[in-house]
Amino acid sequence: LAWAHDAKLPIESPALKSETGGITGVRFIEMTDEQAVRMKSELQDFDVIPDLPLHLIEPYKNLTTAKAKVDGGDLWHLQLIAERFGPGKRTGRDIGVAVMDTGIEASHPELNGRVTKAVTFNAKTREVLTLKDPIEFRDTSGHGTHVAGIICGRTVGVAPNSVVFDYRMIPHGRGNLSDFILAIEAAAQDPDVQIANMSAGISGYIPELAAALDSLRYAGVLLVVATGNEGENRTRSPGNYREVPSVGATDKNKQVAAFSSSGTMVVNFQQHAVPDVCAPGAGVYSSVMGGGYEAWDGTSMATPVVTGIAARILEEEPGINLLQLEQEIKSACIKLSGPETRQGYGIVQITR
């Protein structure tokens, strides 16, 4: 991957193939390692990095929790985020959310009618491919279906009247940075997308990605990202960036879950902590493939809770900008016991 502000490649570039840069200015270029070294040395205005693999942040799936139906006690995640202000009146009606994940089983009773479009990505041709046949609205591993349920599920969802778009970015839990770039560009150019939800990442910090995330912010789309399930001092990008709100996980006792990733980043001599906020993520019930429900553990479960709260705020205040939206989410949080570096502003609360 290569990008620069002017998004122009000179004729003498070692690139074998280059597509146009899109709104991020990122080019997908086929070249050898030697050519990449040459490009870095000759084109000082360009950042050049490999098309690194992007992996799903795998949750723990407790299959013994499987149920055909859920009851009030199973909805603790909704109760915990309504402690400060009560359940609220908003439901995220008509707010569009891109779920950048493994796919979604749109026929699940929790989700039927909520998933209105599905796309997949071809980095080789730089295409965003729309899936038009309802039978193609499926999940490749089950993860996206669980995440979508927490966002817009009729029973388990935080914003049950929001609209979800299936961005199949990591089929079977695997993708590349190029798929992520295409997903960012697709979301930024889709007028129906106001929020994007992501539970995938790469270990460590990749400085070059920050500029690409700015493109999504300029388009007014909030990207909410999981930090990872590897505990303290092990976090993932893009959850490591200031440019996105990062989410850790709590249990039903309002304690930060042991698996929830956290850490301190130092970027350009400035320090910031990850995550920004926490949300219920340990033993959260949601929809699974084939019907029914299971309680899973992961920051993947906490992230859509924050996404759902953001959708509720946007329904109430459609003209709010991203900074105001992020500030409202953070200012409503309840502080937890334990170090601030593990929880950020604390556990999120419904404000609308």
Short mmCIF file of C-alpha atoms in Angstrom, two decimals:
data_model
loop_
_atom_site.label_atom_id
_atom_site.label_comp_id
_atom_site.label_asym_id
_atom_site.label_seq_id
_atom_site.Cartn_x
_atom_site.Cartn_y
_atom_site.Cartn_z
CA LEU A 1 0.00 0.00 0.00
CA ALA A 2 1.21 3.51 -0.78
CA TRP A 3 -0.27 6.94 -0.35
CA ALA A 4 0.58 10.62 -0.51
CA HIS A 5 -1.21 13.95 -0.36
CA ASP A 6 -1.08 14.53 -4.11
CA ALA A 7 -2.02 10.90 -4.93
CA LYS A 8 0.10 10.97 -8.12
CA LEU A 9 2.63 8.35 -9.17
CA PRO A 10 5.43 9.44 -11.50
CA ILE A 11 6.12 7.43 -14.65
CA GLU A 12 9.46 6.25 -13.28
CA SER A 13 7.76 4.62 -10.29
CA PRO A 14 8.62 0.93 -9.78
CA ALA A 15 4.91 0.14 -9.57
CA LEU A 16 3.77 -2.76 -11.73
CA LYS A 17 0.13 -1.91 -11.22
CA SER A 18 -1.58 1.02 -9.51
CA GLU A 19 -5.23 1.88 -9.11
CA THR A 20 -6.47 5.39 -8.41
CA GLY A 21 -6.08 6.55 -4.85
CA GLY A 22 -9.75 6.97 -3.88
CA ILE A 23 -10.73 9.39 -1.12
CA THR A 24 -7.98 8.10 1.18
CA GLY A 25 -5.27 8.67 -1.42
CA VAL A 26 -4.14 5.06 -0.89
CA ARG A 27 -2.82 3.16 -3.92
CA PHE A 28 -2.77 -0.63 -4.15
CA ILE A 29 0.48 -1.48 -5.93
CA GLU A 30 1.89 -4.84 -6.97
CA MET A 31 5.67 -4.83 -6.57
CA THR A 32 8.59 -6.85 -5.28
CA ASP A 33 10.30 -6.12 -1.96
CA GLU A 34 13.17 -4.57 -3.88
CA GLN A 35 10.82 -2.25 -5.73
CA ALA A 36 9.18 -1.24 -2.46
CA VAL A 37 12.57 -0.26 -1.06
CA ARG A 38 13.29 1.75 -4.20
CA MET A 39 9.93 3.52 -4.03
CA LYS A 40 10.53 4.48 -0.41
CA SER A 41 13.92 5.95 -1.25
CA GLU A 42 12.91 7.74 -4.45
CA LEU A 43 9.47 9.00 -3.47
CA GLN A 44 9.94 10.72 -0.13
CA ASP A 45 6.36 12.06 -0.11
CA PHE A 46 4.91 8.54 -0.11
CA ASP A 47 4.38 6.11 2.75
CA VAL A 48 4.82 2.51 1.59
CA ILE A 49 3.78 -0.45 3.73
CA PRO A 50 2.94 -4.11 3.03
CA ASP A 51 -0.69 -5.14 2.66
CA LEU A 52 -0.69 -6.70 6.12
CA PRO A 53 -3.22 -9.33 7.21
CA LEU A 54 -6.20 -8.12 9.22
CA HIS A 55 -7.78 -10.57 11.67
CA LEU A 56 -11.04 -10.83 13.52
CA ILE A 57 -10.76 -10.16 17.25
CA GLU A 58 -12.04 -13.58 18.27
CA PRO A 59 -14.47 -13.71 21.20
CA TYR A 60 -14.92 -16.64 23.54
CA LYS A 61 -18.10 -18.48 22.51
CA ASN A 62 -19.68 -20.27 25.45
CA LEU A 63 -21.83 -22.82 23.64
CA THR A 64 -23.40 -24.04 26.90
CA THR A 65 -25.29 -20.73 27.08
CA ALA A 66 -27.30 -21.45 23.91
CA LYS A 67 -31.00 -20.57 24.17
CA ALA A 68 -33.94 -20.50 21.82
CA LYS A 69 -35.26 -17.38 23.56
CA VAL A 70 -33.88 -14.78 25.96
CA ASP A 71 -35.56 -13.38 29.06
CA GLY A 72 -35.10 -10.30 31.20
CA GLY A 73 -32.13 -11.66 33.12
CA ASP A 74 -30.27 -12.24 29.86
CA LEU A 75 -30.54 -8.57 28.96
CA TRP A 76 -28.22 -7.34 31.71
CA HIS A 77 -26.11 -5.48 29.16
CA LEU A 78 -29.08 -3.21 28.39
CA GLN A 79 -29.85 -2.69 32.07
CA LEU A 80 -26.25 -1.83 32.95
CA ILE A 81 -26.04 0.99 30.39
CA ALA A 82 -29.29 2.53 31.65
CA GLU A 83 -28.27 2.90 35.31
CA ARG A 84 -27.48 6.60 35.21
CA PHE A 85 -30.28 8.09 33.10
CA GLY A 86 -32.78 5.25 32.70
CA PRO A 87 -33.65 3.37 29.50
CA GLY A 88 -34.34 6.47 27.38
CA LYS A 89 -36.88 6.91 24.60
CA ARG A 90 -34.76 6.76 21.46
CA THR A 91 -34.11 3.58 19.45
CA GLY A 92 -31.68 4.77 16.77
CA ARG A 93 -34.49 4.95 14.22
CA ASP A 94 -33.21 5.04 10.63
CA ILE A 95 -29.57 5.63 11.66
CA GLY A 96 -27.33 3.71 9.24
CA VAL A 97 -24.56 1.52 10.64
CA ALA A 98 -21.93 -0.28 8.54
CA VAL A 99 -20.91 -3.50 10.32
CA MET A 100 -17.38 -4.20 9.01
CA ASP A 101 -17.26 -7.86 9.87
CA THR A 102 -17.67 -11.47 8.69
CA GLY A 103 -21.14 -11.03 7.22
CA ILE A 104 -24.62 -11.10 8.76
CA GLU A 105 -27.35 -13.73 8.74
CA ALA A 106 -30.09 -11.26 7.93
CA SER A 107 -32.87 -13.84 8.24
CA HIS A 108 -32.44 -14.22 12.00
CA PRO A 109 -35.69 -13.15 13.74
CA GLU A 110 -33.76 -10.49 15.69
CA LEU A 111 -32.47 -8.97 12.46
CA ASN A 112 -35.14 -9.68 9.85
CA GLY A 113 -35.80 -6.42 7.97
CA ARG A 114 -32.96 -4.57 9.69
CA VAL A 115 -30.17 -5.45 7.21
CA THR A 116 -30.92 -3.53 4.04
CA LYS A 117 -27.74 -3.94 2.01
CA ALA A 118 -24.68 -6.16 1.85
CA VAL A 119 -21.36 -5.55 0.11
CA THR A 120 -18.06 -7.35 -0.22
CA PHE A 121 -14.67 -6.13 -1.38
CA ASN A 122 -12.21 -7.08 -4.11
CA ALA A 123 -8.89 -5.39 -3.43
CA LYS A 124 -7.32 -6.71 -6.64
CA THR A 125 -9.81 -4.80 -8.78
CA ARG A 126 -10.55 -2.16 -6.13
CA GLU A 127 -14.26 -2.96 -6.38
CA VAL A 128 -17.06 -2.79 -3.85
CA LEU A 129 -19.45 -5.54 -4.90
CA THR A 130 -23.12 -5.30 -3.92
CA LEU A 131 -24.87 -8.54 -2.99
CA LYS A 132 -28.39 -8.27 -4.39
CA ASP A 133 -29.85 -11.73 -3.78
CA PRO A 134 -31.22 -12.08 -0.23
CA ILE A 135 -29.72 -15.56 -0.07
CA GLU A 136 -26.30 -13.88 -0.21
CA PHE A 137 -27.06 -12.01 3.01
CA ARG A 138 -25.25 -14.57 5.09
CA ASP A 139 -22.49 -14.83 7.65
CA THR A 140 -19.22 -16.62 6.96
CA SER A 141 -18.48 -17.40 10.62
CA GLY A 142 -21.27 -16.12 12.88
CA HIS A 143 -19.42 -13.18 14.40
CA GLY A 144 -21.12 -10.43 12.41
CA THR A 145 -24.56 -11.83 13.25
CA HIS A 146 -23.82 -11.61 16.98
CA VAL A 147 -22.46 -8.06 16.63
CA ALA A 148 -25.41 -6.90 14.52
CA GLY A 149 -27.86 -8.25 17.09
CA ILE A 150 -26.32 -6.10 19.83
CA ILE A 151 -26.71 -3.04 17.61
CA CYS A 152 -30.17 -3.45 16.10
CA GLY A 153 -31.70 -6.67 17.44
CA ARG A 154 -35.38 -6.40 18.33
CA THR A 155 -34.85 -7.87 21.80
CA VAL A 156 -31.12 -7.67 22.54
CA GLY A 157 -30.23 -4.54 20.56
CA VAL A 158 -29.21 -1.20 22.01
CA ALA A 159 -30.67 0.67 19.01
CA PRO A 160 -33.39 -1.71 17.76
CA ASN A 161 -34.70 0.61 15.05
CA SER A 162 -31.35 1.39 13.48
CA VAL A 163 -30.51 0.10 10.00
CA VAL A 164 -27.51 -2.16 9.48
CA PHE A 165 -25.39 -2.58 6.36
CA ASP A 166 -23.38 -5.77 5.97
CA TYR A 167 -19.82 -4.78 5.04
CA ARG A 168 -18.21 -8.19 4.58
CA MET A 169 -14.67 -6.97 5.18
CA ILE A 170 -13.20 -10.06 6.89
CA PRO A 171 -14.91 -13.19 5.49
CA HIS A 172 -14.13 -16.18 7.72
CA GLY A 173 -12.38 -13.72 10.04
CA ARG A 174 -9.57 -12.85 7.65
CA GLY A 175 -8.76 -9.90 5.43
CA ASN A 176 -6.04 -7.38 4.67
CA LEU A 177 -5.39 -3.70 5.16
CA SER A 178 -6.51 -3.18 1.56
CA ASP A 179 -9.97 -4.54 2.47
CA PHE A 180 -10.08 -2.11 5.38
CA ILE A 181 -9.16 0.80 3.10
CA LEU A 182 -11.92 -0.17 0.66
CA ALA A 183 -14.41 -0.45 3.53
CA ILE A 184 -13.43 3.03 4.79
CA GLU A 185 -13.85 4.50 1.32
CA ALA A 186 -17.20 2.77 0.79
CA ALA A 187 -18.54 4.01 4.13
CA ALA A 188 -17.29 7.55 3.54
CA GLN A 189 -19.02 7.73 0.16
CA ASP A 190 -22.29 6.11 1.23
CA PRO A 191 -24.70 8.84 2.36
CA ASP A 192 -26.69 6.27 4.35
CA VAL A 193 -23.76 5.37 6.63
CA GLN A 194 -23.38 7.46 9.78
CA ILE A 195 -21.55 4.98 12.02
CA ALA A 196 -19.19 2.08 11.32
CA ASN A 197 -18.52 -0.78 13.73
CA MET A 198 -15.30 -2.81 13.60
CA SER A 199 -14.00 -5.75 15.64
CA ALA A 200 -10.80 -6.56 13.78
CA GLY A 201 -7.25 -5.35 13.95
CA ILE A 202 -3.50 -5.70 13.75
CA SER A 203 -1.27 -5.92 16.80
CA GLY A 204 0.73 -2.78 17.54
CA TYR A 205 0.62 0.69 16.04
CA ILE A 206 0.92 1.48 12.32
CA PRO A 207 1.42 5.25 12.00
CA GLU A 208 0.49 5.41 8.33
CA LEU A 209 -3.11 4.32 8.94
CA ALA A 210 -3.99 7.43 10.93
CA ALA A 211 -4.21 9.56 7.78
CA ALA A 212 -6.59 7.09 6.15
CA LEU A 213 -8.88 7.24 9.18
CA ASP A 214 -9.02 11.01 8.87
CA SER A 215 -10.78 10.56 5.53
CA LEU A 216 -13.64 8.81 7.27
CA ARG A 217 -13.87 11.53 9.90
CA TYR A 218 -13.92 14.24 7.23
CA ALA A 219 -16.93 12.43 5.74
CA GLY A 220 -18.70 12.61 9.11
CA VAL A 221 -18.71 8.86 9.81
CA LEU A 222 -17.96 7.66 13.34
CA LEU A 223 -15.81 4.49 13.41
CA VAL A 224 -16.13 2.57 16.70
CA VAL A 225 -13.41 -0.06 17.22
CA ALA A 226 -12.67 -2.92 19.63
CA THR A 227 -9.30 -2.84 21.41
CA GLY A 228 -8.72 -6.61 21.53
CA ASN A 229 -9.09 -9.60 23.87
CA GLU A 230 -5.49 -10.02 25.01
CA GLY A 231 -5.47 -8.21 28.35
CA GLU A 232 -3.21 -5.46 29.59
CA ASN A 233 -0.46 -3.93 27.44
CA ARG A 234 -1.59 -5.71 24.25
CA THR A 235 -3.82 -3.69 21.95
CA ARG A 236 -4.68 -3.60 18.26
CA SER A 237 -4.87 -1.04 15.51
CA PRO A 238 -7.02 0.77 14.46
CA GLY A 239 -8.25 0.71 18.07
CA ASN A 240 -4.92 2.26 19.05
CA TYR A 241 -5.58 5.54 17.24
CA ARG A 242 -6.78 8.84 18.67
CA GLU A 243 -8.85 9.22 15.49
CA VAL A 244 -11.40 6.60 16.60
CA PRO A 245 -13.17 5.80 19.88
CA SER A 246 -11.79 2.50 21.20
CA VAL A 247 -13.83 0.16 23.38
CA GLY A 248 -12.94 -2.20 26.23
CA ALA A 249 -15.22 -4.77 27.92
CA THR A 250 -16.79 -5.08 31.36
CA ASP A 251 -18.66 -7.89 33.08
CA LYS A 252 -22.11 -7.68 34.69
CA ASN A 253 -20.51 -6.67 38.00
CA LYS A 254 -19.14 -3.49 36.42
CA GLN A 255 -15.56 -4.72 36.50
CA VAL A 256 -13.20 -4.48 33.55
CA ALA A 257 -12.97 -7.98 32.09
CA ALA A 258 -9.56 -9.63 32.44
CA PHE A 259 -9.39 -10.30 28.70
CA SER A 260 -10.12 -6.68 27.74
CA SER A 261 -7.10 -5.13 26.02
CA SER A 262 -5.63 -1.87 27.26
CA GLY A 263 -2.40 0.02 26.91
CA THR A 264 -0.64 3.36 26.58
CA MET A 265 0.37 4.77 23.19
CA VAL A 266 3.10 7.35 22.63
CA VAL A 267 2.72 9.01 19.23
CA ASN A 268 4.71 12.08 18.16
CA PHE A 269 5.82 12.54 21.76
CA GLN A 270 2.21 12.63 22.95
CA GLN A 271 0.71 9.96 25.18
CA HIS A 272 -2.81 8.55 25.19
CA ALA A 273 -4.47 5.54 26.79
CA VAL A 274 -6.55 2.80 25.15
CA PRO A 275 -9.48 2.16 25.51
CA ASP A 276 -11.47 5.42 25.51
CA VAL A 277 -14.57 3.83 27.06
CA CYS A 278 -15.87 0.46 28.22
CA ALA A 279 -19.17 -1.35 27.71
CA PRO A 280 -20.72 -4.69 28.68
CA GLY A 281 -18.77 -7.42 26.88
CA ALA A 282 -18.47 -10.52 29.08
CA GLY A 283 -21.35 -12.95 28.70
CA VAL A 284 -23.50 -10.80 26.41
CA TYR A 285 -26.43 -12.56 24.75
CA SER A 286 -27.10 -11.93 21.07
CA SER A 287 -28.23 -13.59 17.87
CA VAL A 288 -26.35 -16.55 16.38
CA MET A 289 -26.47 -18.29 13.02
CA GLY A 290 -29.33 -20.74 12.59
CA GLY A 291 -31.53 -18.90 15.09
CA GLY A 292 -31.37 -18.61 18.84
CA TYR A 293 -28.94 -16.85 21.13
CA GLU A 294 -25.60 -17.35 22.86
CA ALA A 295 -23.64 -15.37 25.46
CA TRP A 296 -20.14 -14.48 24.18
CA ASP A 297 -17.16 -12.76 25.79
CA GLY A 298 -15.19 -10.12 23.90
CA THR A 299 -14.55 -6.48 23.18
CA SER A 300 -16.40 -7.39 19.96
CA MET A 301 -19.55 -7.51 22.12
CA ALA A 302 -18.78 -4.23 23.90
CA THR A 303 -18.11 -2.25 20.71
CA PRO A 304 -21.63 -2.57 19.23
CA VAL A 305 -23.07 -1.39 22.56
CA VAL A 306 -21.23 1.91 22.06
CA THR A 307 -22.30 1.97 18.41
CA GLY A 308 -25.93 1.56 19.47
CA ILE A 309 -25.66 4.41 21.97
CA ALA A 310 -24.16 6.63 19.26
CA ALA A 311 -27.11 5.77 16.98
CA ARG A 312 -29.58 6.81 19.69
CA ILE A 313 -27.82 10.15 20.13
CA LEU A 314 -27.80 10.79 16.39
CA GLU A 315 -31.54 10.13 16.18
CA GLU A 316 -32.10 12.83 18.82
CA GLU A 317 -29.49 15.23 17.45
CA PRO A 318 -29.05 14.62 13.70
CA GLY A 319 -26.94 17.75 13.21
CA ILE A 320 -24.34 16.89 15.83
CA ASN A 321 -20.71 16.69 14.65
CA LEU A 322 -18.29 13.88 15.47
CA LEU A 323 -16.46 15.71 18.23
CA GLN A 324 -19.73 16.57 19.95
CA LEU A 325 -20.97 13.00 19.54
CA GLU A 326 -17.81 11.52 21.02
CA GLN A 327 -17.87 14.00 23.88
CA GLU A 328 -21.47 13.15 24.74
CA ILE A 329 -20.65 9.44 24.83
CA LYS A 330 -17.65 10.01 27.09
CA SER A 331 -19.22 12.58 29.42
CA ALA A 332 -22.13 10.25 30.25
CA CYS A 333 -19.89 7.36 31.35
CA ILE A 334 -19.76 6.01 34.91
CA LYS A 335 -16.31 5.55 36.39
CA LEU A 336 -15.45 2.03 37.53
CA SER A 337 -13.15 0.85 40.29
CA GLY A 338 -9.63 0.11 39.14
CA PRO A 339 -7.06 2.00 37.08
CA GLU A 340 -8.21 4.58 34.56
CA THR A 341 -5.84 3.08 31.98
CA ARG A 342 -8.03 -0.04 31.91
CA GLN A 343 -11.36 1.75 31.46
CA GLY A 344 -10.87 5.18 29.90
CA TYR A 345 -13.86 7.35 30.80
CA GLY A 346 -15.68 4.35 32.27
CA ILE A 347 -18.77 2.37 31.28
CA VAL A 348 -21.01 3.99 28.67
CA GLN A 349 -24.58 5.04 29.45
CA ILE A 350 -27.70 5.64 27.40
CA THR A 351 -28.43 9.36 27.32
CA ARG A 352 -31.36 9.44 24.92
#
